[in-house]
PDB file of C-alpha atoms in Angstrom:
ATOM      1  CA  MET A   1     -62.341  83.851  29.951  1.00  0.00           C
ATOM      2  CA  LYS A   2     -65.513  81.799  29.577  1.00  0.00           C
ATOM      3  CA  LYS A   3     -65.465  78.345  31.178  1.00  0.00           C
ATOM      4  CA  THR A   4     -66.308  75.279  29.103  1.00  0.00           C
ATOM      5  CA  ALA A   5     -68.487  72.330  30.054  1.00  0.00           C
ATOM      6  CA  ILE A   6     -69.668  69.118  28.445  1.00  0.00           C
ATOM      7  CA  VAL A   7     -73.084  67.901  29.569  1.00  0.00           C
ATOM      8  CA  THR A   8     -74.216  64.490  28.354  1.00  0.00           C
ATOM      9  CA  GLY A   9     -77.903  63.629  28.253  1.00  0.00           C
ATOM     10  CA  ALA A  10     -78.723  67.327  27.838  1.00  0.00           C
ATOM     11  CA  SER A  11     -81.971  66.916  25.884  1.00  0.00           C
ATOM     12  CA  ARG A  12     -84.111  66.369  29.009  1.00  0.00           C
ATOM     13  CA  GLY A  13     -84.143  65.842  32.751  1.00  0.00           C
ATOM     14  CA  PHE A  14     -81.191  66.721  34.949  1.00  0.00           C
ATOM     15  CA  GLY A  15     -78.822  67.053  32.006  1.00  0.00           C
ATOM     16  CA  ARG A  16     -81.027  69.614  30.302  1.00  0.00           C
ATOM     17  CA  GLY A  17     -81.504  71.595  33.492  1.00  0.00           C
ATOM     18  CA  ILE A  18     -77.793  71.606  34.312  1.00  0.00           C
ATOM     19  CA  ALA A  19     -76.833  72.674  30.777  1.00  0.00           C
ATOM     20  CA  HIS A  20     -79.421  75.480  30.889  1.00  0.00           C
ATOM     21  CA  VAL A  21     -78.224  76.827  34.242  1.00  0.00           C
ATOM     22  CA  LEU A  22     -74.529  76.600  33.338  1.00  0.00           C
ATOM     23  CA  ALA A  23     -75.080  78.608  30.156  1.00  0.00           C
ATOM     24  CA  SER A  24     -77.676  81.076  31.381  1.00  0.00           C
ATOM     25  CA  GLU A  25     -76.451  81.736  34.917  1.00  0.00           C
ATOM     26  CA  GLY A  26     -72.887  80.431  34.968  1.00  0.00           C
ATOM     27  CA  GLN A  27     -71.973  81.955  31.600  1.00  0.00           C
ATOM     28  CA  TYR A  28     -70.387  78.683  30.452  1.00  0.00           C
ATOM     29  CA  LYS A  29     -69.898  77.542  26.892  1.00  0.00           C
ATOM     30  CA  VAL A  30     -71.756  74.223  27.140  1.00  0.00           C
ATOM     31  CA  PHE A  31     -71.341  71.391  24.690  1.00  0.00           C
ATOM     32  CA  ALA A  32     -74.801  69.889  25.224  1.00  0.00           C
ATOM     33  CA  THR A  33     -74.900  66.302  23.955  1.00  0.00           C
ATOM     34  CA  ALA A  34     -77.781  63.907  23.355  1.00  0.00           C
ATOM     35  CA  ARG A  35     -79.312  61.866  20.555  1.00  0.00           C
ATOM     36  CA  ASN A  36     -82.283  64.233  20.188  1.00  0.00           C
ATOM     37  CA  LYS A  37     -80.910  67.151  18.126  1.00  0.00           C
ATOM     38  CA  ALA A  38     -84.288  68.940  17.996  1.00  0.00           C
ATOM     39  CA  ALA A  39     -84.450  69.055  21.811  1.00  0.00           C
ATOM     40  CA  LEU A  40     -80.883  70.373  21.954  1.00  0.00           C
ATOM     41  CA  ASP A  41     -81.712  73.052  19.380  1.00  0.00           C
ATOM     42  CA  ASN A  42     -84.709  74.098  21.530  1.00  0.00           C
ATOM     43  CA  LEU A  43     -82.408  74.316  24.556  1.00  0.00           C
ATOM     44  CA  LYS A  44     -80.002  76.529  22.601  1.00  0.00           C
ATOM     45  CA  ARG A  45     -82.866  78.750  21.438  1.00  0.00           C
ATOM     46  CA  GLU A  46     -84.134  79.157  25.032  1.00  0.00           C
ATOM     47  CA  VAL A  47     -80.703  80.172  26.300  1.00  0.00           C
ATOM     48  CA  ASP A  48     -80.089  82.503  23.332  1.00  0.00           C
ATOM     49  CA  GLU A  49     -83.418  84.269  23.974  1.00  0.00           C
ATOM     50  CA  LEU A  50     -82.267  85.101  27.503  1.00  0.00           C
ATOM     51  CA  GLY A  51     -79.482  87.264  26.098  1.00  0.00           C
ATOM     52  CA  CYS A  52     -76.957  85.919  28.592  1.00  0.00           C
ATOM     53  CA  ASN A  53     -73.211  85.560  28.121  1.00  0.00           C
ATOM     54  CA  GLY A  54     -73.318  81.762  28.169  1.00  0.00           C
ATOM     55  CA  GLU A  55     -73.687  79.552  25.142  1.00  0.00           C
ATOM     56  CA  ILE A  56     -75.190  76.185  24.253  1.00  0.00           C
ATOM     57  CA  VAL A  57     -73.432  74.229  21.505  1.00  0.00           C
ATOM     58  CA  PRO A  58     -75.860  71.436  20.543  1.00  0.00           C
ATOM     59  CA  VAL A  59     -74.122  68.184  19.614  1.00  0.00           C
ATOM     60  CA  ALA A  60     -76.116  65.183  18.404  1.00  0.00           C
ATOM     61  CA  LEU A  61     -74.248  62.287  20.000  1.00  0.00           C
ATOM     62  CA  ASP A  62     -75.180  58.690  20.758  1.00  0.00           C
ATOM     63  CA  GLN A  63     -73.354  57.704  23.951  1.00  0.00           C
ATOM     64  CA  ASN A  64     -73.794  54.080  22.884  1.00  0.00           C
ATOM     65  CA  ASN A  65     -71.533  54.660  19.870  1.00  0.00           C
ATOM     66  CA  ASP A  66     -67.860  54.797  20.878  1.00  0.00           C
ATOM     67  CA  ASN A  67     -66.771  56.067  17.460  1.00  0.00           C
ATOM     68  CA  GLU A  68     -69.103  59.080  17.731  1.00  0.00           C
ATOM     69  CA  VAL A  69     -67.940  59.827  21.272  1.00  0.00           C
ATOM     70  CA  ILE A  70     -64.268  59.523  20.329  1.00  0.00           C
ATOM     71  CA  LYS A  71     -64.757  61.788  17.300  1.00  0.00           C
ATOM     72  CA  PHE A  72     -66.580  64.357  19.461  1.00  0.00           C
ATOM     73  CA  SER A  73     -63.801  64.398  22.072  1.00  0.00           C
ATOM     74  CA  GLU A  74     -61.080  64.640  19.408  1.00  0.00           C
ATOM     75  CA  GLU A  75     -62.823  67.586  17.730  1.00  0.00           C
ATOM     76  CA  ILE A  76     -63.015  69.447  21.025  1.00  0.00           C
ATOM     77  CA  MET A  77     -59.371  68.710  21.828  1.00  0.00           C
ATOM     78  CA  GLU A  78     -58.149  69.944  18.410  1.00  0.00           C
ATOM     79  CA  GLY A  79     -58.259  73.538  19.603  1.00  0.00           C
ATOM     80  CA  ASP A  80     -56.908  74.878  22.837  1.00  0.00           C
ATOM     81  CA  THR A  81     -60.193  74.204  24.606  1.00  0.00           C
ATOM     82  CA  LYS A  82     -59.877  73.601  28.337  1.00  0.00           C
ATOM     83  CA  ILE A  83     -62.719  71.483  29.672  1.00  0.00           C
ATOM     84  CA  ASP A  84     -63.552  72.845  33.121  1.00  0.00           C
ATOM     85  CA  LEU A  85     -66.537  70.603  33.807  1.00  0.00           C
ATOM     86  CA  LEU A  86     -67.810  67.249  32.580  1.00  0.00           C
ATOM     87  CA  VAL A  87     -71.343  66.329  33.627  1.00  0.00           C
ATOM     88  CA  ASN A  88     -72.133  62.670  32.976  1.00  0.00           C
ATOM     89  CA  SER A  89     -75.926  62.689  32.901  1.00  0.00           C
ATOM     90  CA  ALA A  90     -76.810  60.434  29.952  1.00  0.00           C
ATOM     91  CA  TYR A  91     -78.832  57.428  31.096  1.00  0.00           C
ATOM     92  CA  GLN A  92     -80.922  55.024  29.054  1.00  0.00           C
ATOM     93  CA  GLY A  93     -82.189  52.710  31.776  1.00  0.00           C
ATOM     94  CA  LEU A  94     -85.407  54.566  32.574  1.00  0.00           C
ATOM     95  CA  ILE A  95     -86.555  54.506  28.964  1.00  0.00           C
ATOM     96  CA  ALA A  96     -85.726  50.809  28.699  1.00  0.00           C
ATOM     97  CA  MET A  97     -87.562  49.739  31.833  1.00  0.00           C
ATOM     98  CA  THR A  98     -90.671  51.934  31.508  1.00  0.00           C
ATOM     99  CA  PRO A  99     -92.628  49.457  29.340  1.00  0.00           C
ATOM    100  CA  HIS A 100     -91.902  46.774  31.938  1.00  0.00           C
ATOM    101  CA  PHE A 101     -93.012  48.513  35.142  1.00  0.00           C
ATOM    102  CA  GLY A 102     -94.847  46.105  37.386  1.00  0.00           C
ATOM    103  CA  LYS A 103     -92.872  43.107  36.140  1.00  0.00           C
ATOM    104  CA  ARG A 104     -90.320  41.373  38.331  1.00  0.00           C
ATOM    105  CA  PHE A 105     -86.725  41.382  37.126  1.00  0.00           C
ATOM    106  CA  TRP A 106     -86.886  37.816  35.799  1.00  0.00           C
ATOM    107  CA  GLU A 107     -89.906  38.766  33.692  1.00  0.00           C
ATOM    108  CA  ARG A 108     -88.076  41.618  31.969  1.00  0.00           C
ATOM    109  CA  PRO A 109     -85.895  41.219  28.881  1.00  0.00           C
ATOM    110  CA  ILE A 110     -82.158  40.983  29.564  1.00  0.00           C
ATOM    111  CA  SER A 111     -81.722  43.982  27.270  1.00  0.00           C
ATOM    112  CA  VAL A 112     -83.274  46.210  29.966  1.00  0.00           C
ATOM    113  CA  TYR A 113     -80.333  45.432  32.257  1.00  0.00           C
ATOM    114  CA  ASP A 114     -77.890  46.120  29.418  1.00  0.00           C
ATOM    115  CA  ASP A 115     -79.501  49.498  28.747  1.00  0.00           C
ATOM    116  CA  HIS A 116     -79.000  50.476  32.401  1.00  0.00           C
ATOM    117  CA  MET A 117     -75.329  49.592  32.145  1.00  0.00           C
ATOM    118  CA  ASN A 118     -74.415  50.795  28.637  1.00  0.00           C
ATOM    119  CA  VAL A 119     -75.710  54.365  28.612  1.00  0.00           C
ATOM    120  CA  GLY A 120     -75.036  55.289  32.192  1.00  0.00           C
ATOM    121  CA  VAL A 121     -72.183  53.278  33.636  1.00  0.00           C
ATOM    122  CA  ARG A 122     -70.174  52.511  30.520  1.00  0.00           C
ATOM    123  CA  SER A 123     -70.845  55.800  28.756  1.00  0.00           C
ATOM    124  CA  SER A 124     -69.756  57.787  31.820  1.00  0.00           C
ATOM    125  CA  TYR A 125     -66.536  55.793  31.955  1.00  0.00           C
ATOM    126  CA  VAL A 126     -65.844  56.303  28.241  1.00  0.00           C
ATOM    127  CA  MET A 127     -66.499  60.052  28.299  1.00  0.00           C
ATOM    128  CA  SER A 128     -64.420  60.480  31.464  1.00  0.00           C
ATOM    129  CA  LYS A 129     -61.566  58.455  29.944  1.00  0.00           C
ATOM    130  CA  LEU A 130     -61.546  60.705  26.896  1.00  0.00           C
ATOM    131  CA  ILE A 131     -61.829  64.038  28.758  1.00  0.00           C
ATOM    132  CA  VAL A 132     -59.524  63.437  31.753  1.00  0.00           C
ATOM    133  CA  PRO A 133     -56.337  63.886  29.650  1.00  0.00           C
ATOM    134  CA  ASN A 134     -57.539  67.420  28.812  1.00  0.00           C
ATOM    135  CA  MET A 135     -58.105  68.137  32.502  1.00  0.00           C
ATOM    136  CA  ILE A 136     -54.643  66.776  33.328  1.00  0.00           C
ATOM    137  CA  GLN A 137     -53.083  68.913  30.573  1.00  0.00           C
ATOM    138  CA  TYR A 138     -54.719  72.064  31.974  1.00  0.00           C
ATOM    139  CA  ASN A 139     -54.195  70.969  35.606  1.00  0.00           C
ATOM    140  CA  GLY A 140     -57.771  70.966  36.790  1.00  0.00           C
ATOM    141  CA  GLY A 141     -61.433  70.368  36.228  1.00  0.00           C
ATOM    142  CA  LEU A 142     -64.515  68.791  37.747  1.00  0.00           C
ATOM    143  CA  ILE A 143     -66.321  65.597  36.795  1.00  0.00           C
ATOM    144  CA  LEU A 144     -69.891  65.486  38.044  1.00  0.00           C
ATOM    145  CA  GLN A 145     -71.721  62.145  37.904  1.00  0.00           C
ATOM    146  CA  ILE A 146     -75.516  62.306  38.028  1.00  0.00           C
ATOM    147  CA  SER A 147     -76.702  59.303  39.974  1.00  0.00           C
ATOM    148  CA  SER A 148     -79.506  58.240  42.285  1.00  0.00           C
ATOM    149  CA  TYR A 149     -80.265  57.165  45.801  1.00  0.00           C
ATOM    150  CA  GLY A 150     -81.376  53.971  44.053  1.00  0.00           C
ATOM    151  CA  GLY A 151     -77.729  52.901  44.102  1.00  0.00           C
ATOM    152  CA  PHE A 152     -78.022  52.376  47.858  1.00  0.00           C
ATOM    153  CA  PHE A 153     -81.543  51.013  48.223  1.00  0.00           C
ATOM    154  CA  TYR A 154     -83.859  49.052  45.981  1.00  0.00           C
ATOM    155  CA  PHE A 155     -85.804  51.275  43.627  1.00  0.00           C
ATOM    156  CA  CYS A 156     -87.943  49.783  40.864  1.00  0.00           C
ATOM    157  CA  ASP A 157     -85.387  47.505  39.154  1.00  0.00           C
ATOM    158  CA  VAL A 158     -82.242  45.464  39.795  1.00  0.00           C
ATOM    159  CA  GLY A 159     -80.482  47.036  36.803  1.00  0.00           C
ATOM    160  CA  TYR A 160     -81.329  50.534  38.041  1.00  0.00           C
ATOM    161  CA  GLY A 161     -79.771  49.933  41.446  1.00  0.00           C
ATOM    162  CA  VAL A 162     -76.715  48.120  40.166  1.00  0.00           C
ATOM    163  CA  ALA A 163     -76.085  50.779  37.513  1.00  0.00           C
ATOM    164  CA  HIS A 164     -76.262  53.674  39.971  1.00  0.00           C
ATOM    165  CA  ALA A 165     -74.095  51.906  42.536  1.00  0.00           C
ATOM    166  CA  ALA A 166     -71.578  51.232  39.757  1.00  0.00           C
ATOM    167  CA  MET A 167     -71.629  54.874  38.589  1.00  0.00           C
ATOM    168  CA  ASP A 168     -70.957  56.042  42.142  1.00  0.00           C
ATOM    169  CA  LEU A 169     -68.133  53.569  42.703  1.00  0.00           C
ATOM    170  CA  SER A 170     -66.557  54.040  39.286  1.00  0.00           C
ATOM    171  CA  LEU A 171     -66.010  57.727  40.010  1.00  0.00           C
ATOM    172  CA  ILE A 172     -63.983  56.776  43.092  1.00  0.00           C
ATOM    173  CA  HIS A 173     -61.817  54.503  40.966  1.00  0.00           C
ATOM    174  CA  ILE A 174     -61.487  57.117  38.207  1.00  0.00           C
ATOM    175  CA  SER A 175     -60.351  59.712  40.746  1.00  0.00           C
ATOM    176  CA  GLU A 176     -57.584  57.642  42.345  1.00  0.00           C
ATOM    177  CA  PRO A 177     -55.029  57.707  39.473  1.00  0.00           C
ATOM    178  CA  THR A 178     -55.551  61.448  38.902  1.00  0.00           C
ATOM    179  CA  ARG A 179     -55.107  62.721  42.460  1.00  0.00           C
ATOM    180  CA  GLN A 180     -52.123  64.912  41.576  1.00  0.00           C
ATOM    181  CA  ALA A 181     -53.902  66.620  38.668  1.00  0.00           C
ATOM    182  CA  GLU A 182     -56.212  68.970  40.603  1.00  0.00           C
ATOM    183  CA  ILE A 183     -59.287  67.243  39.183  1.00  0.00           C
ATOM    184  CA  SER A 184     -62.291  67.181  41.484  1.00  0.00           C
ATOM    185  CA  TYR A 185     -65.095  64.633  41.412  1.00  0.00           C
ATOM    186  CA  ALA A 186     -68.640  64.639  42.733  1.00  0.00           C
ATOM    187  CA  VAL A 187     -71.676  62.365  42.597  1.00  0.00           C
ATOM    188  CA  VAL A 188     -75.111  63.958  42.762  1.00  0.00           C
TER     189      VAL A 188
END
């Protein structure tokens, strides 16, 4: 039986690479989510051309839109789909802060901080909240949080550091109430 994964932020960066490897080498069925549907379609095409047993299912999804995320999770749960792996990789902070490199935090718009927190910290919480009941139902799974060393030491922006520290810590707090459910958690 093929394992199933959800990878957020799968249009580029770590998310894209993880989705590609899971499908092409791990033979997973990967629900690859991101806002950029064209990039997800290219990822699917690349994996399909390899002729492997894995599969990319491209899903255009804005992690900033709770209604879209809820609808996505409900559609997956309608069948008897067991989610074996959730990779929370979506992160908007880098895009938001790039135009402001070289500026000190008080010279940057407040919205840059919000972008670090909303698609990253909050979106990882929301997706985990929606997928954990499936993992409890099937008595197991893994939640992988993509983070950064910047959560421990200053790296380029206050929002960046705070967001990554929060992502790391939130996974600890998410794991505590589910200890008996055979769900594993990791931060990378």
